[in-house]
Short mmCIF file of C-alpha atoms and ligand atoms in Angstrom, two decimals:
data_model
loop_
_atom_site.label_atom_id
_atom_site.label_comp_id
_atom_site.label_asym_id
_atom_site.label_seq_id
_atom_site.Cartn_x
_atom_site.Cartn_y
_atom_site.Cartn_z
CA MET A 800 54.06 23.66 107.38
CA ARG A 801 54.85 20.96 109.80
CA ALA A 802 52.84 19.66 112.82
CA LEU A 803 52.40 22.56 115.52
CA PRO A 804 54.03 23.00 118.48
CA LEU A 805 51.85 24.18 121.25
CA GLY A 806 51.64 27.68 122.50
CA ALA A 807 53.06 28.81 125.97
CA SER A 808 51.19 26.28 128.35
CA ALA A 809 48.15 28.53 129.86
CA SER A 810 47.84 25.88 132.45
CA ALA A 811 50.32 27.57 134.70
CA LEU A 812 48.34 30.44 135.15
CA PRO A 813 45.97 30.93 138.27
CA GLY A 814 42.23 30.27 137.29
CA SER A 815 43.14 28.62 133.73
CA VAL A 816 42.68 25.44 132.03
CA ALA A 817 44.35 23.43 134.68
CA ASP A 818 41.28 23.86 136.94
CA SER A 819 38.52 24.41 134.12
CA PRO A 820 36.47 21.95 132.49
CA LEU A 821 38.85 22.11 129.62
CA ALA A 822 41.54 20.27 131.70
CA ALA A 823 39.22 17.18 131.61
CA ALA A 824 40.20 14.80 128.67
CA PRO A 825 37.93 16.11 125.91
CA PRO A 826 36.44 13.76 123.04
CA ALA A 827 38.39 13.87 119.93
CA ALA A 828 36.44 15.12 116.77
CA THR A 829 35.70 12.30 114.71
CA LEU A 830 35.52 14.88 111.24
CA TRP A 831 38.79 16.81 110.80
CA LEU A 832 41.45 17.94 108.29
CA ARG A 833 44.43 16.57 108.66
CA ARG A 834 46.41 18.40 106.26
CA LEU A 835 45.53 21.50 104.21
CA THR A 836 47.72 22.52 101.04
CA LEU A 837 47.18 26.03 99.39
CA SER A 838 48.31 26.82 96.20
CA ARG A 839 48.00 30.50 94.67
CA PHE A 840 44.75 31.24 96.56
CA ARG A 841 44.72 35.07 97.30
CA ASN A 842 47.64 36.16 99.31
CA LEU A 843 48.14 32.62 100.49
CA ARG A 844 50.74 31.81 97.59
CA GLN A 845 51.97 28.35 98.72
CA ALA A 846 50.91 26.52 101.98
CA GLU A 847 50.94 23.20 103.81
CA LEU A 848 49.58 22.93 107.33
CA ALA A 849 49.28 19.67 109.27
CA THR A 850 46.63 19.77 112.15
CA ASP A 851 45.44 17.25 114.37
CA ALA A 852 41.82 16.75 115.75
CA ARG A 853 41.75 19.78 118.11
CA PRO A 854 40.46 23.24 117.38
CA VAL A 855 42.90 25.42 115.49
CA VAL A 856 43.42 28.98 116.85
CA LEU A 857 44.89 31.13 113.83
CA THR A 858 46.45 34.22 114.93
CA GLY A 859 48.15 37.14 113.02
CA PRO A 860 48.18 40.65 112.29
CA ASN A 861 45.49 42.63 110.08
CA GLY A 862 45.70 41.50 106.37
CA ALA A 863 47.85 38.23 107.55
CA GLY A 864 45.56 35.75 105.46
CA LYS A 865 43.33 34.40 108.64
CA THR A 866 39.87 34.86 106.95
CA ASN A 867 41.50 33.52 103.46
CA LEU A 868 42.51 30.43 104.81
CA LEU A 869 38.85 29.72 106.59
CA GLU A 870 37.51 30.94 103.31
CA ALA A 871 39.88 28.10 101.58
CA ILE A 872 38.56 25.78 103.91
CA SER A 873 35.07 26.69 103.00
CA LEU A 874 35.25 26.03 99.56
CA LEU A 875 35.98 22.47 100.13
CA THR A 876 32.13 22.39 101.02
CA PRO A 877 29.22 22.97 98.71
CA GLY A 878 28.50 26.80 97.77
CA ARG A 879 30.75 29.55 97.05
CA GLY A 880 32.51 29.82 99.98
CA LEU A 881 32.27 32.08 103.14
CA ARG A 882 32.78 35.39 101.02
CA ARG A 883 30.65 34.15 98.11
CA ALA A 884 33.39 35.78 96.34
CA PRO A 885 33.46 35.31 92.51
CA LEU A 886 35.86 32.71 91.57
CA ALA A 887 38.15 35.16 89.61
CA GLU A 888 38.85 36.90 92.77
CA LEU A 889 40.63 33.93 94.45
CA GLU A 890 43.75 33.48 92.39
CA THR A 891 46.43 35.25 93.70
CA ARG A 892 47.32 38.67 92.54
CA GLU A 893 50.89 38.45 93.70
CA PRO A 894 53.82 38.30 91.48
CA SER A 895 55.14 35.03 90.65
CA ASN A 896 58.71 34.05 89.64
CA ASP A 897 57.32 31.67 87.29
CA PRO A 898 55.86 33.18 84.33
CA ARG A 899 53.80 29.94 83.75
CA ALA A 900 52.22 29.59 87.23
CA ALA A 901 48.18 29.97 86.89
CA GLY A 902 45.22 29.37 88.68
CA TRP A 903 44.52 28.72 92.42
CA ALA A 904 43.90 25.37 94.49
CA VAL A 905 43.21 24.08 97.84
CA ALA A 906 43.49 20.48 98.84
CA ALA A 907 42.94 18.57 102.25
CA GLU A 908 43.49 15.30 103.57
CA LEU A 909 39.89 15.00 105.67
CA VAL A 910 39.42 12.31 108.34
CA THR A 911 35.73 11.28 108.93
CA PRO A 912 34.21 8.46 111.05
CA GLN A 913 34.10 6.25 107.90
CA GLY A 914 37.80 6.72 107.00
CA GLY A 915 40.11 9.16 105.35
CA HIS A 916 39.60 11.07 102.09
CA SER A 917 41.41 13.53 100.09
CA LEU A 918 39.25 16.85 98.89
CA GLY A 919 40.49 19.31 96.33
CA THR A 920 39.05 22.12 94.41
CA GLY A 921 40.53 25.13 92.28
CA SER A 922 40.24 26.82 89.03
CA GLU A 923 39.93 24.53 85.71
CA PRO A 924 43.08 24.28 83.91
CA GLY A 925 43.63 25.87 80.90
CA ALA A 926 40.57 27.74 81.61
CA ALA A 927 40.73 31.89 80.73
CA ALA A 928 42.45 34.10 83.72
CA GLY A 929 40.24 33.73 86.58
CA GLY A 930 38.77 30.51 85.73
CA GLY A 931 35.17 30.90 84.70
CA ASP A 932 32.52 30.42 87.07
CA LYS A 933 33.04 27.00 87.55
CA ARG A 934 35.49 25.40 90.03
CA LEU A 935 37.00 21.92 89.47
CA LEU A 936 36.40 19.37 92.14
CA ARG A 937 38.24 16.27 93.27
CA VAL A 938 37.47 13.37 95.74
CA ASP A 939 39.71 10.86 96.53
CA GLY A 940 41.85 11.79 93.29
CA GLU A 941 38.59 11.34 91.11
CA ARG A 942 36.95 14.72 89.49
CA ALA A 943 33.73 14.88 90.91
CA ALA A 944 30.62 15.80 88.83
CA SER A 945 28.85 17.85 91.48
CA GLN A 946 29.53 20.12 94.88
CA GLN A 947 27.06 17.25 96.34
CA ALA A 948 30.20 14.77 96.50
CA LEU A 949 32.18 17.17 98.78
CA GLY A 950 28.84 18.19 101.28
CA GLU A 951 28.64 14.37 101.68
CA LEU A 952 32.24 14.21 103.30
CA LEU A 953 32.67 17.49 104.88
CA SER A 954 30.22 19.65 106.69
CA ALA A 955 31.20 23.00 107.67
CA VAL A 956 29.14 26.10 109.03
CA TRP A 957 30.97 29.56 109.62
CA LEU A 958 30.61 32.83 111.55
CA THR A 959 31.88 35.89 109.89
CA PRO A 960 31.81 39.40 111.18
CA GLN A 961 29.95 40.32 108.20
CA MET A 962 26.95 38.07 109.74
CA ASP A 963 26.98 40.35 112.59
CA ARG A 964 24.08 42.13 110.55
CA LEU A 965 22.39 38.76 109.75
CA PHE A 966 19.36 39.89 111.84
CA LEU A 967 19.18 43.55 110.50
CA GLU A 968 19.42 42.79 106.75
CA GLY A 969 17.22 41.14 104.09
CA PRO A 970 16.28 37.51 104.11
CA SER A 971 19.00 36.34 101.69
CA ALA A 972 21.69 35.93 104.15
CA ARG A 973 19.84 34.37 106.81
CA ARG A 974 18.39 31.98 104.54
CA ARG A 975 21.92 31.06 103.51
CA PHE A 976 22.68 30.52 107.00
CA LEU A 977 19.74 28.58 107.17
CA ASP A 978 20.61 26.33 104.20
CA ARG A 979 24.32 25.84 105.24
CA LEU A 980 22.49 24.31 108.63
CA VAL A 981 20.16 22.05 106.79
CA TYR A 982 23.36 20.66 104.87
CA GLY A 983 24.64 19.17 107.72
CA PHE A 984 21.33 17.05 108.16
CA ASP A 985 20.95 16.30 104.84
CA PRO A 986 24.09 16.79 102.03
CA ARG A 987 21.46 16.26 99.03
CA HIS A 988 20.19 19.83 99.94
CA ALA A 989 22.95 21.55 98.28
CA GLY A 990 22.17 19.90 94.92
CA ARG A 991 18.45 20.75 95.46
CA LEU A 992 19.15 24.08 95.93
CA ASN A 993 21.47 24.08 92.73
CA ALA A 994 18.81 22.33 90.67
CA TYR A 995 16.19 24.93 91.95
CA ASP A 996 18.28 28.01 91.12
CA LYS A 997 19.23 26.99 87.63
CA ALA A 998 15.63 26.30 86.67
CA LEU A 999 14.99 29.89 88.21
CA ARG A 1000 17.51 31.49 86.16
CA GLU A 1001 16.37 29.61 82.99
CA ARG A 1002 12.39 30.65 83.53
CA SER A 1003 13.92 34.46 83.93
CA ARG A 1004 15.70 34.43 80.91
CA LEU A 1005 13.22 32.90 78.58
CA LEU A 1006 10.47 35.17 80.22
CA ARG A 1007 12.34 38.16 79.83
CA ALA A 1008 13.21 37.24 76.23
CA GLY A 1009 9.47 37.36 75.40
CA ASN A 1010 9.20 34.96 72.83
CA TRP A 1011 9.03 31.65 74.83
CA ASP A 1012 8.09 28.35 74.64
CA ARG A 1013 4.96 27.14 76.74
CA ILE A 1014 6.26 23.34 77.22
CA TRP A 1015 9.72 24.59 78.02
CA VAL A 1016 8.59 27.36 80.44
CA GLY A 1017 6.14 24.83 81.94
CA SER A 1018 8.65 21.92 82.38
CA LEU A 1019 10.38 24.56 84.13
CA GLU A 1020 7.62 25.50 86.68
CA ASP A 1021 7.49 21.68 87.26
CA THR A 1022 11.07 21.08 88.52
CA LEU A 1023 10.89 24.58 90.32
CA ALA A 1024 7.37 23.63 92.22
CA GLU A 1025 8.94 19.94 92.78
CA ARG A 1026 12.59 20.94 94.18
CA ALA A 1027 10.90 23.88 95.99
CA VAL A 1028 8.69 21.40 98.13
CA ALA A 1029 11.58 19.17 98.55
CA ILE A 1030 13.75 22.30 99.63
CA ALA A 1031 11.08 23.17 102.05
CA ALA A 1032 10.68 19.76 103.45
CA ALA A 1033 14.45 19.72 104.22
CA ARG A 1034 14.40 23.32 106.11
CA ARG A 1035 11.28 22.31 108.16
CA ALA A 1036 12.78 19.17 108.97
CA ALA A 1037 16.06 20.78 109.86
CA VAL A 1038 14.50 23.62 112.02
CA GLU A 1039 12.00 21.45 113.80
CA ARG A 1040 14.86 19.53 115.07
CA LEU A 1041 17.28 22.48 115.65
CA ALA A 1042 14.67 24.45 117.60
CA GLY A 1043 14.24 21.90 120.06
CA ALA A 1044 17.93 21.48 120.61
CA CYS A 1045 18.50 25.39 120.90
CA ALA A 1046 15.33 25.52 123.22
CA GLN A 1047 17.38 22.87 125.55
CA SER A 1048 20.86 24.89 125.25
CA LEU A 1049 21.78 25.64 128.70
CA GLY A 1050 24.61 27.62 129.60
CA ALA A 1051 26.43 31.24 128.63
CA PHE A 1052 24.69 31.58 125.35
CA PRO A 1053 21.01 32.58 125.28
CA ARG A 1054 18.60 30.24 124.16
CA ALA A 1055 17.46 31.03 120.49
CA GLY A 1056 13.78 30.76 119.10
CA LEU A 1057 13.54 29.66 115.47
CA GLY A 1058 10.92 29.67 112.82
CA LEU A 1059 10.65 29.48 109.07
CA VAL A 1060 8.89 31.74 106.97
CA GLY A 1061 8.32 30.63 103.19
CA ASP A 1062 5.53 29.92 100.68
CA ALA A 1063 6.05 26.08 100.56
CA GLU A 1064 7.60 26.21 103.90
CA THR A 1065 4.01 27.53 105.31
CA LEU A 1066 1.89 25.44 103.22
CA LEU A 1067 3.47 22.20 104.14
CA GLY A 1068 2.29 22.71 107.54
CA ASP A 1069 -1.15 21.61 106.89
CA ARG A 1070 -1.16 19.88 103.16
CA PRO A 1071 0.59 17.31 101.74
CA ALA A 1072 3.77 17.84 99.80
CA VAL A 1073 1.54 16.84 95.90
CA GLU A 1074 -0.85 19.05 96.68
CA VAL A 1075 1.53 22.03 97.36
CA GLU A 1076 3.47 21.04 94.31
CA GLY A 1077 0.42 21.62 92.39
CA ARG A 1078 -0.17 24.93 94.01
CA LEU A 1079 3.22 26.47 93.36
CA ARG A 1080 2.88 25.35 89.95
CA GLU A 1081 -0.33 27.23 89.20
CA ILE A 1082 0.98 30.13 90.78
CA LEU A 1083 4.13 30.50 88.85
CA GLU A 1084 2.10 29.52 85.81
CA ARG A 1085 -0.61 32.54 86.53
CA GLN A 1086 2.27 35.14 87.63
CA ARG A 1087 4.37 34.62 84.29
CA GLY A 1088 3.55 38.24 83.09
CA ARG A 1089 4.96 39.53 86.22
CA ASP A 1090 7.97 37.61 86.87
CA ALA A 1091 8.54 38.67 83.22
CA GLU A 1092 8.70 42.09 84.00
CA LEU A 1093 9.85 41.89 87.48
CA GLY A 1094 12.51 39.16 86.96
CA GLY A 1095 12.58 36.50 89.50
CA ALA A 1096 9.63 34.63 90.37
CA GLY A 1097 6.99 35.71 93.11
CA VAL A 1098 6.80 32.32 94.82
CA GLY A 1099 9.18 29.79 95.52
CA ALA A 1100 12.00 28.55 97.74
CA HIS A 1101 14.31 31.53 96.99
CA ARG A 1102 12.00 33.50 99.34
CA ALA A 1103 12.07 31.53 102.23
CA ASP A 1104 13.39 33.06 105.47
CA LEU A 1105 14.79 32.01 108.99
CA SER A 1106 13.11 34.14 112.00
CA VAL A 1107 15.20 34.17 115.12
CA SER A 1108 14.37 35.18 118.62
CA HIS A 1109 15.96 35.74 121.94
CA LEU A 1110 13.75 33.27 124.09
CA GLU A 1111 14.38 34.41 127.65
CA ARG A 1112 13.68 38.36 126.08
CA GLY A 1113 10.76 37.46 124.26
CA LEU A 1114 12.53 39.41 121.55
CA PRO A 1115 13.27 39.20 118.05
CA ALA A 1116 16.70 38.86 117.35
CA GLY A 1117 16.75 42.24 115.17
CA LEU A 1118 15.92 44.04 118.29
CA CYS A 1119 18.79 42.67 120.37
CA SER A 1120 22.08 44.47 121.10
CA THR A 1121 24.96 43.62 118.68
CA GLY A 1122 26.33 41.45 121.31
CA GLU A 1123 23.19 39.34 121.93
CA GLN A 1124 22.72 38.89 118.59
CA LYS A 1125 26.00 37.66 118.31
CA ALA A 1126 25.45 35.08 121.03
CA LEU A 1127 22.59 34.23 119.71
CA LEU A 1128 24.25 33.17 116.29
CA ILE A 1129 26.73 31.47 118.36
CA SER A 1130 24.07 29.62 120.53
CA ILE A 1131 22.48 28.31 116.67
CA VAL A 1132 25.88 27.03 115.50
CA LEU A 1133 26.56 25.30 118.67
CA ALA A 1134 23.38 23.84 119.43
CA HIS A 1135 23.18 22.66 115.40
CA ALA A 1136 26.81 21.21 116.03
CA ARG A 1137 25.73 19.25 119.25
CA LEU A 1138 23.06 17.47 117.23
CA ILE A 1139 24.99 16.76 114.04
CA ALA A 1140 27.36 15.30 116.16
CA LEU A 1141 24.58 13.17 117.93
CA GLU A 1142 22.73 12.41 114.84
CA ARG A 1143 25.88 11.66 112.00
CA GLY A 1144 28.32 10.78 114.60
CA ALA A 1145 30.52 13.76 113.64
CA ALA A 1146 30.16 17.57 114.47
CA PRO A 1147 30.83 19.84 111.44
CA LEU A 1148 34.07 21.93 111.19
CA LEU A 1149 33.42 25.00 112.72
CA LEU A 1150 34.76 28.16 110.93
CA LEU A 1151 34.84 31.42 113.65
CA ASP A 1152 36.22 34.20 112.54
CA GLU A 1153 36.78 36.89 114.77
CA VAL A 1154 34.10 35.53 117.34
CA ALA A 1155 36.56 35.67 120.37
CA ALA A 1156 37.44 39.24 120.05
CA HIS A 1157 33.84 40.60 120.23
CA LEU A 1158 32.68 37.99 123.51
CA ASP A 1159 32.96 39.32 127.11
CA GLU A 1160 35.55 37.06 129.37
CA GLN A 1161 32.67 35.25 130.59
CA ARG A 1162 31.55 34.15 127.12
CA ARG A 1163 34.76 33.31 125.55
CA ARG A 1164 35.75 30.87 128.48
CA ALA A 1165 31.98 29.39 127.91
CA LEU A 1166 32.54 29.00 123.96
CA PHE A 1167 36.03 27.69 124.73
CA GLU A 1168 34.58 24.87 126.84
CA GLU A 1169 31.68 24.32 124.68
CA LEU A 1170 34.13 23.78 121.76
CA THR A 1171 36.10 21.78 123.55
CA ALA A 1172 33.31 19.50 124.90
CA LEU A 1173 31.97 19.48 121.22
CA GLY A 1174 34.73 17.37 119.97
CA ALA A 1175 34.87 19.32 116.71
CA GLN A 1176 37.67 20.68 114.86
CA SER A 1177 36.82 24.37 115.05
CA TRP A 1178 39.16 27.13 113.56
CA LEU A 1179 39.14 30.66 115.29
CA THR A 1180 40.78 33.40 114.18
CA GLY A 1181 41.78 36.57 116.17
CA THR A 1182 44.52 39.25 115.96
CA GLU A 1183 45.95 38.81 119.76
CA ALA A 1184 47.04 35.13 120.63
CA ALA A 1185 46.44 36.01 124.19
CA LEU A 1186 42.62 35.72 124.03
CA PHE A 1187 42.77 32.05 123.52
CA GLU A 1188 45.06 31.37 126.67
CA PRO A 1189 42.25 29.67 128.21
CA LEU A 1190 42.47 27.06 125.75
CA GLY A 1191 45.68 25.89 126.76
CA GLU A 1192 46.53 22.53 125.28
CA ALA A 1193 42.94 21.95 124.08
CA ALA A 1194 43.85 23.93 120.87
CA GLN A 1195 46.85 23.86 118.57
CA ARG A 1196 47.73 26.94 117.61
CA VAL A 1197 49.14 28.53 113.84
CA GLN A 1198 50.69 31.94 113.35
CA LEU A 1199 50.02 33.62 110.16
CA ARG A 1200 52.01 36.84 108.57
CA ASP A 1201 51.85 38.05 104.90
CA GLY A 1202 50.49 34.86 103.57
CA LEU A 1203 53.01 32.76 105.45
CA LEU A 1204 52.27 30.21 107.86
CA LEU A 1205 54.60 30.12 111.13
CA ALA A 1206 54.42 27.72 113.62
CA GLN A 1207 54.35 29.28 117.07
CA ALA A 1208 57.62 29.46 118.85
N1 ATP B 1387 43.71 37.37 94.95
C1 ATP B 1387 44.31 38.18 96.12
N2 ATP B 1387 45.60 37.89 95.63
C2 ATP B 1387 46.59 38.75 96.88
N3 ATP B 1387 45.82 38.80 97.94
C3 ATP B 1387 44.76 39.03 98.21
C4 ATP B 1387 43.83 38.44 97.16
N4 ATP B 1387 42.60 38.80 97.84
C5 ATP B 1387 42.79 39.22 99.32
N5 ATP B 1387 44.00 39.89 99.14
C6 ATP B 1387 44.96 40.15 100.43
O1 ATP B 1387 44.85 38.96 101.55
C7 ATP B 1387 45.32 39.67 102.38
C8 ATP B 1387 44.65 38.77 103.48
O2 ATP B 1387 43.27 39.03 104.05
P1 ATP B 1387 42.41 38.52 105.07
O3 ATP B 1387 41.03 38.93 104.83
O4 ATP B 1387 42.79 37.26 105.01
O5 ATP B 1387 43.05 38.75 106.30
P2 ATP B 1387 42.95 38.52 108.03
O6 ATP B 1387 44.36 38.35 108.37
O7 ATP B 1387 41.64 38.04 108.08
O8 ATP B 1387 42.93 40.19 108.38
P3 ATP B 1387 41.76 40.94 109.18
O9 ATP B 1387 42.78 40.71 110.74
O10 ATP B 1387 42.31 42.24 109.23
O11 ATP B 1387 40.77 40.26 109.28
C9 ATP B 1387 44.91 40.95 102.55
O12 ATP B 1387 45.86 41.90 102.68
C10 ATP B 1387 44.21 41.18 101.10
O13 ATP B 1387 44.21 42.38 100.52
MG1 MG B 1388 39.62 38.59 108.88
#
């Protein structure tokens, strides 16, 4: 698809962009996608989208492919994307005219403060149907060995309707949310988490098998302890800075209080890293029998949690209303983006799926103003284009239908 014509001008409407802070020239994003190309990705069989640095509003009916498009972008960063879907699910199930067509691919031209780059990901050519569990990564035309290479260039944070339950369910989704925020501060965090998960899986496999080698299990526990401490240190540093930024937030979104709970995360509060590492190693060794029986490990980085509270109300997030919880999440994501923009010179891409529809009008306008002032290339989805009118020319618009990208008339 070509460069996008803007939507009908909202600036002609009374009380709209012409007399709102959105009318002032906003800072242009310094990290943004200039072109996105999708091939055989879910219902988006073939699509090319050229964008500028402004926020992108994606509208279309249910099932058009809006979330799919955000998911495709999320796969240009480390991890399993915003749905955490198995890779086999990503390849289109739509019939093709070309019997040899196979696999899926997402590619983008990226603009960063340091210059332009190309990123790509997709299924391995020649892999069995679905492409196994490893995706191919390309950076500037070269095959990249690890996802960290993506994280060093592109940082993205997302909010999806599924995350409305983030404060009501178990810690794993909150931990993933936290780790994604940490990637923004420290792209090496993704590599550490991968190495940690791999060692954890391998130790569990050996312990379950019963007949294991002490030296081998011991060396995996060394890796686990060392990585857990590095992961905890990165989380602590990020939460500390972010909590400061959240506490200072002003405006329509509530101030969030942040806390970090976890074995190494807590121990690091008053002990040096080497001591914490030694302690974790000791506990892991002592708990081998228990871990063999129950699976996983009773201690480590995979048990940490982010605690969030509504500062004004003095309530844990889980006790706030659905709308308040959503506003808290937005508040954290905005504070994070402001801080990363300040520290690293570019706000992350914000993928905000169905966020506008759940906000009252005042908060919706406040969100648009914040996003515009931030200078982030945020991607906003919704079924109703009218919701986004206050953004006027501060945003570009894309319509989707049945997996096809349409420019707005
Ligand atoms: N592998 C696949 N191949 C083909 N189509 C798929 C695949 N996976 C998902 N889809 C379809 O893609 C369509 C678009 O899904 P998506 O979640 O992006 O819609 P949406 O525009 O976000 O809709 P909503 O407004 O309901 O959230 C759905 O009809 C879904 O069933
Ligand atoms: Mg959707």
